[in-house]
Structures are given as C-alpha cells and as structure tokens.
mmCIF file of C-alpha atoms in Angstrom:
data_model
loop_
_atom_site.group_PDB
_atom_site.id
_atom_site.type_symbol
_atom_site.label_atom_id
_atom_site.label_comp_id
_atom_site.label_asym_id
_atom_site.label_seq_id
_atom_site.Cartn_x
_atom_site.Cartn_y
_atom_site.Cartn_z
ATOM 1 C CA UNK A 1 0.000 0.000 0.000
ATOM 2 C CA UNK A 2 2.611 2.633 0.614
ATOM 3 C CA UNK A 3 4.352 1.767 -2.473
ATOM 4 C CA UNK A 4 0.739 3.046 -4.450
ATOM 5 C CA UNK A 5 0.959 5.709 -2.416
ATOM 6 C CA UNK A 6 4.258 6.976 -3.674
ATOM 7 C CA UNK A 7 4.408 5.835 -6.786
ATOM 8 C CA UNK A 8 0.968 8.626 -6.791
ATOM 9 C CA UNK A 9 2.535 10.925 -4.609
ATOM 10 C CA UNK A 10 5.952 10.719 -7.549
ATOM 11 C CA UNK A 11 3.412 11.002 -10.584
ATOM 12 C CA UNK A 12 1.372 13.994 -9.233
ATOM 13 C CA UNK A 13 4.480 15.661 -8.224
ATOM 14 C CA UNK A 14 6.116 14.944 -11.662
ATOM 15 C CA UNK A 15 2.754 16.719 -13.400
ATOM 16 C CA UNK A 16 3.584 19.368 -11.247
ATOM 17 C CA UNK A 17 6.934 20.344 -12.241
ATOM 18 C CA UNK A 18 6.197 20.163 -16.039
ATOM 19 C CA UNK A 19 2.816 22.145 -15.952
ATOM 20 C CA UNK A 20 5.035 24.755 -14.191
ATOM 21 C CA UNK A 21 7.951 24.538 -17.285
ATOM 22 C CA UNK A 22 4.862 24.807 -19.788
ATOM 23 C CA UNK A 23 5.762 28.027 -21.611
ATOM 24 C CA UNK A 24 2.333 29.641 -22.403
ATOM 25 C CA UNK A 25 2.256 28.776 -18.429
ATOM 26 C CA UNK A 26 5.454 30.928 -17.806
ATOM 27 C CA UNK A 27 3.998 33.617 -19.933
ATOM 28 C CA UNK A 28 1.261 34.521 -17.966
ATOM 29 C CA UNK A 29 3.106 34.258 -14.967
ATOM 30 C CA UNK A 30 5.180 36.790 -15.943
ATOM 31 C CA UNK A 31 2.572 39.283 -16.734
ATOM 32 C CA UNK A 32 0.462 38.620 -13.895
ATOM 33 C CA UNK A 33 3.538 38.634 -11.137
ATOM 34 C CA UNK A 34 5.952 41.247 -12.387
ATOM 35 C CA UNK A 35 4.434 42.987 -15.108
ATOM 36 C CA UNK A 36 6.834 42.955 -17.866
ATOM 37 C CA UNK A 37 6.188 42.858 -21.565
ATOM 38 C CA UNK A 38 7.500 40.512 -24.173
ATOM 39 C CA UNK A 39 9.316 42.976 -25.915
ATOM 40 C CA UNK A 40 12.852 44.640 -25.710
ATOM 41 C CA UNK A 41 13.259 48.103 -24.736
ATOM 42 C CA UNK A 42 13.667 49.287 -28.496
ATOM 43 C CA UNK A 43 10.157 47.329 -28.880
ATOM 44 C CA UNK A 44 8.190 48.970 -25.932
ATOM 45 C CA UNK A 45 9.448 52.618 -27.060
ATOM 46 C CA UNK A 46 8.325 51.849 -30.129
ATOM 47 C CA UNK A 47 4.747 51.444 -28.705
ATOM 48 C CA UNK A 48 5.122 54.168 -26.662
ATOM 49 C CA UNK A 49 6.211 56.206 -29.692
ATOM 50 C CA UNK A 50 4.617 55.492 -32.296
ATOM 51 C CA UNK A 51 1.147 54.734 -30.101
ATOM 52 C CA UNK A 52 1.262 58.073 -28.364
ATOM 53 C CA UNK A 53 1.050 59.645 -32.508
ATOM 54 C CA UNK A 54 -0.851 57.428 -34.890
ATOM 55 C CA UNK A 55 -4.209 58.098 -32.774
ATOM 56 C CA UNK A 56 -3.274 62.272 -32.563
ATOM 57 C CA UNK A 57 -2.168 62.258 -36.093
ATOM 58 C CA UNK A 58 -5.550 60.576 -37.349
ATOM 59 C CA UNK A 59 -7.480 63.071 -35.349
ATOM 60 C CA UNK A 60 -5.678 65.837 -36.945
ATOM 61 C CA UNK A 61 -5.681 64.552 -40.594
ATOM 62 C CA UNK A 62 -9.737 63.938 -40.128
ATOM 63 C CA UNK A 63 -9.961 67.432 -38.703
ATOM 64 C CA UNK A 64 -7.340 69.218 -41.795
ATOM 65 C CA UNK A 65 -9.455 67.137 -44.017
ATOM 66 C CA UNK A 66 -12.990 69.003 -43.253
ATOM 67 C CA UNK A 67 -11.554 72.248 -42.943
ATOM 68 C CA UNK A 68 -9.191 72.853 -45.925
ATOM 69 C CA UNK A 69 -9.373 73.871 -49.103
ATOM 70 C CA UNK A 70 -6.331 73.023 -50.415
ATOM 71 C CA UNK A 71 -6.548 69.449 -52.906
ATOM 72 C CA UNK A 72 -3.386 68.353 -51.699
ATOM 73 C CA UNK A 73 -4.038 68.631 -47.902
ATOM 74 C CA UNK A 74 -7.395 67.069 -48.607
ATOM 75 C CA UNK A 75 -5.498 63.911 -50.737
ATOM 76 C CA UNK A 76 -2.432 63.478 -47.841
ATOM 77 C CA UNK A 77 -5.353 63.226 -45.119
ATOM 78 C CA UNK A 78 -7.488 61.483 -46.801
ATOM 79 C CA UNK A 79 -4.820 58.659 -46.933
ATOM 80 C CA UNK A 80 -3.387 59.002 -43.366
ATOM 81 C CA UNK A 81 -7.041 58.666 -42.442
ATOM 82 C CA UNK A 82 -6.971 55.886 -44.502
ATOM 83 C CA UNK A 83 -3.556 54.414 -43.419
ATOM 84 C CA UNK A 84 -3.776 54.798 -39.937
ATOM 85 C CA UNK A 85 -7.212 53.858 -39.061
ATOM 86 C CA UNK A 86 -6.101 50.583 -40.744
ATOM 87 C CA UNK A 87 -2.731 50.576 -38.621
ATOM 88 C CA UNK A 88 -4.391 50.844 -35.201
ATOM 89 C CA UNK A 89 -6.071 48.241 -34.855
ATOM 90 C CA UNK A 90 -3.075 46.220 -35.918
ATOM 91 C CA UNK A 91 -1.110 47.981 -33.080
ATOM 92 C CA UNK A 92 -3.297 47.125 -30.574
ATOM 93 C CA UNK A 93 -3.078 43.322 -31.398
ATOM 94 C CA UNK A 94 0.999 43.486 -31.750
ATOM 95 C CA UNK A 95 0.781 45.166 -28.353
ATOM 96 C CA UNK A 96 -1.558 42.802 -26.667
ATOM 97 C CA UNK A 97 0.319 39.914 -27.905
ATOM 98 C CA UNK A 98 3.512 41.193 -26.604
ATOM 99 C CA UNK A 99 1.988 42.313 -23.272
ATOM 100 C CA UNK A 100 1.971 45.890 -23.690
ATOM 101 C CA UNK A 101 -0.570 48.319 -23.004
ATOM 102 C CA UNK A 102 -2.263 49.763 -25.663
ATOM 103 C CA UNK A 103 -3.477 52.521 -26.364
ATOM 104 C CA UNK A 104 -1.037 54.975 -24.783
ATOM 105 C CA UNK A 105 -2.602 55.952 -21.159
ATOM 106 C CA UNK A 106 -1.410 60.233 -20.861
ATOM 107 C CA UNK A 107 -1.060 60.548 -24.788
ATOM 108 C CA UNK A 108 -1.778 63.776 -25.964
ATOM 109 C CA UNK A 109 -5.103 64.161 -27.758
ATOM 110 C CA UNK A 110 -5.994 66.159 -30.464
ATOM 111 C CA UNK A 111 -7.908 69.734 -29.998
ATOM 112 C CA UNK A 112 -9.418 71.247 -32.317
ATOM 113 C CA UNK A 113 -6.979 74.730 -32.888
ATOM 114 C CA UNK A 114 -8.869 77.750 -30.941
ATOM 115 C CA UNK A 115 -10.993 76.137 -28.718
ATOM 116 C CA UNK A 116 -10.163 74.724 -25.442
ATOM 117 C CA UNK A 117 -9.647 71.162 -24.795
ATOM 118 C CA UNK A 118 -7.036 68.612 -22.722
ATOM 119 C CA UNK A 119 -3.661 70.138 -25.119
ATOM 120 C CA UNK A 120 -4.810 74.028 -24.941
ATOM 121 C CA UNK A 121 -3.133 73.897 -21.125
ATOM 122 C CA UNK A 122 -0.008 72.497 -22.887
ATOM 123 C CA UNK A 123 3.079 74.156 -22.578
ATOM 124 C CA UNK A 124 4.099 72.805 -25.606
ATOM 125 C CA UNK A 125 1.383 71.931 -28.005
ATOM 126 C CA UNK A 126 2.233 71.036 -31.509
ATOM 127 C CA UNK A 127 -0.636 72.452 -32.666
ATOM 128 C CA UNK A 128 -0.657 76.256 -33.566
ATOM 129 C CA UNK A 129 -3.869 78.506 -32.003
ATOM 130 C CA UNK A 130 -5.167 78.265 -35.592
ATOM 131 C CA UNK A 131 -5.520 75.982 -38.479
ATOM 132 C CA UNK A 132 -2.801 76.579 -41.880
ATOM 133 C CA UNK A 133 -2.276 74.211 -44.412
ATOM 134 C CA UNK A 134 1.663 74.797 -44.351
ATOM 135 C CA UNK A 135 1.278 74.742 -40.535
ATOM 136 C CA UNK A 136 -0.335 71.016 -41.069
ATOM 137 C CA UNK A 137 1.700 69.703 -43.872
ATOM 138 C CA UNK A 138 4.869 70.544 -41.729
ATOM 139 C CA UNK A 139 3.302 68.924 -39.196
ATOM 140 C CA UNK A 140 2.912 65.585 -40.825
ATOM 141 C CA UNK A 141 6.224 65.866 -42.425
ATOM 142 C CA UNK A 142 7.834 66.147 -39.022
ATOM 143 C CA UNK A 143 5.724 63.041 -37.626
ATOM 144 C CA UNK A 144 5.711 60.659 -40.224
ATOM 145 C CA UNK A 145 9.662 60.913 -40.351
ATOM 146 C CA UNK A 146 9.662 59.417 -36.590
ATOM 147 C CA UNK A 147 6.559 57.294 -37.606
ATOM 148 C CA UNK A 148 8.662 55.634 -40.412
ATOM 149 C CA UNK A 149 11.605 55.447 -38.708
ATOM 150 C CA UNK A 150 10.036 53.528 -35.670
ATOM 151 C CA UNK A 151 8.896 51.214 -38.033
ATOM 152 C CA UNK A 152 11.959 51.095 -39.582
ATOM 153 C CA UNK A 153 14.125 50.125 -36.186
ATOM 154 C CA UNK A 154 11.363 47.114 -35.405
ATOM 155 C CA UNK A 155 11.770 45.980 -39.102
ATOM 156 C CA UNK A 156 15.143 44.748 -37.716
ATOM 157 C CA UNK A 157 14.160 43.777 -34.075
ATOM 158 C CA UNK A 158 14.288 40.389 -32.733
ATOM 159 C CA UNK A 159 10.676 40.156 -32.064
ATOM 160 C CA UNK A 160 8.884 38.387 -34.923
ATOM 161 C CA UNK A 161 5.310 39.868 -34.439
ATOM 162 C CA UNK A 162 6.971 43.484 -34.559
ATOM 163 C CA UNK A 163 8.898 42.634 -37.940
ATOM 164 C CA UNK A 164 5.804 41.283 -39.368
ATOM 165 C CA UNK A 165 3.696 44.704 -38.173
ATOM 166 C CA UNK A 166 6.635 46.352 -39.809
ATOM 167 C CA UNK A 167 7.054 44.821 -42.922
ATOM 168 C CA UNK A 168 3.189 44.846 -43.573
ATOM 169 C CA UNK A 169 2.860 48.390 -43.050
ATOM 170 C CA UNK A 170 5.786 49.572 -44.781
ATOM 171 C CA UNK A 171 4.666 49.931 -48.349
ATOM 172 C CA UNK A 172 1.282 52.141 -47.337
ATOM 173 C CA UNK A 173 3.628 53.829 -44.203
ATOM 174 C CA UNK A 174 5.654 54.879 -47.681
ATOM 175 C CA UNK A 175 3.022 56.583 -49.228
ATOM 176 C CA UNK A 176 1.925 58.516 -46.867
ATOM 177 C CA UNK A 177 5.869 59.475 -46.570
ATOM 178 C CA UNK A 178 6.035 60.562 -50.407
ATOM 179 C CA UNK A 179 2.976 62.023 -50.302
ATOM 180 C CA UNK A 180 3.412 64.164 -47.695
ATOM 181 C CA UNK A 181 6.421 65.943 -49.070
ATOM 182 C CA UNK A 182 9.137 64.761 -47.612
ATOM 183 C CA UNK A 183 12.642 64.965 -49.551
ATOM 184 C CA UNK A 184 14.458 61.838 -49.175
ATOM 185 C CA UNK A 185 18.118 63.020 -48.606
ATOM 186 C CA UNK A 186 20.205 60.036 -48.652
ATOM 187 C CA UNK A 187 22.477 61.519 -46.547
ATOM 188 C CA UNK A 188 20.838 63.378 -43.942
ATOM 189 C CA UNK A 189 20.364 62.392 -40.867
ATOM 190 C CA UNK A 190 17.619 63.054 -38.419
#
C-alpha cells in the first residue's frame, strides 16, 4: 500500500513540475507577477512612440481634411485617415500579444486649434492657435519621419510579431511618406 501511495505521490508531483515549465504557463506568470512585456526596450518605445502619434495624427488629418481647401491637404489626409485607421487596430493586437498596453494611457489628444480642450493647457502643443495648411503639412512631415523610422528600427528587431507589423505596413507607411512631401536626402540624418 505505501508503495501506491508513492508511486501517486511521484506522478502527481512529476505533473507538477512540467505544468510549471509549460511556456504559455510561464507567460502569464510573468505578466500577472511582475508585469513585464514581451518585448525589448527598443520594442516597448516603439509602442510608446509610435502609439502616443498614430491616434493624434488621425485626429488631426480627419480634422485638416474638413476644414481645408487646399486638394493636396485634402489627398495626404485622406490617406493618413486611410492608413492609420487601418494601422491601429493592428497595433493594438501586436501590443496585446507582446503584453503591452495599448493605447497609450497620458497621450496627448488632439484639440481642435482655438478652442479649449485637454492640449490648450499644454506648454508645448504642436498644434498652432489656428488651423494653416503649411502649418499642417509641416506637421505631418515632421511626424511621419519618426513614424517611419520607428517602423523602420522594429523591421530589424528580434521580435517576430513586430517585424511582421513592420514589414506589412511599410509599403502604405511609404506613401503617406512621399505624399506628404518629404525629400528623401540620402544623406541626412535626423
């Protein structure tokens, strides 16, 4: 009888020990004790980067979009409307598969220029007091240079779910780049 005993006492302890080296098991351990994402640092700045802008730009490109006049303005936010309203929801997966909060809790919202809201307090807004279509179009230069160049640092990260966001963004991430205006200077750096 005591042999039964610990031959059971062996093979419940042995279950044991490899539910605890199941990985998925491990995993969830690890967010739900310490916290900690599955990404490396360059990976979780790039969610704080590039999730703290995609949801301010698309706000601002729906907002140059009804109020200018200008065909060119109207085309560039028509596709960043277009480009990132695909591109969040992607984000939000990539981030919740690699444990990291999404969207961006304290990012800056977008306020409509001249009327009070959470970024007319700001002591640095990036918004002027009113709405220009040179004033926007530098804007968007500015911010899709750090946009694309966030995606282009996780195109070469370790993680394989940030390369894959990367590399199937890229192409549309590039047309909003061209369109925009930028001048690709080869040898410029930023």
């Amino acid at each position: 009888m005591k042999l039964n005993t610990l031959l059971a006492a062996a093979v419940i302890g042995g279950s044991f020990l490899f539910a605890s080296c199941n990985n998925k098991t491990a995993e969830q351990n690890q967010l739900k004790y310490t916290h900690t994402s599955l990404v490396d640092g360059d990976g979780y700045h790039f969610f704080q980067t590039v999730g703290q802008k995609v949801p301010y730009e698309l706000a601002y490109a729906d907002y140059a979009a009804s109020v200018s006049s200008d065909a060119k303005v109207k085309a560039l936010a028509v596709k960043i409307k277009e480009v990132y309203s695909a591109l969040i929801p992607q984000l939000d997966s990539a981030a919740t598969a690699v444990h990291v909060d999404f969207p961006i809790r304290g990012a800056e919202a977008f306020a409509v220029p001249g009327q009070q809201g959470p970024t007319a307090d700001s002591a640095v807004s990036t918004v002027a007091t009113t709405y220009s279509d040179a004033a926007f179009l530098a804007h968007v230069q500015h911010e899709q240079t750090l946009i694309k160049e966030q995606f282009g640092r996780v195109s070469r990260n370790t993680n394989v779910i940030l390369q894959k966001l990367a590399k199937d963004n890229e192409k549309a991430l590039e047309e909003v780049y061209t369109l925009s205006g930028v001048k690709n200077d080869e040898h410029a750096h930023h």
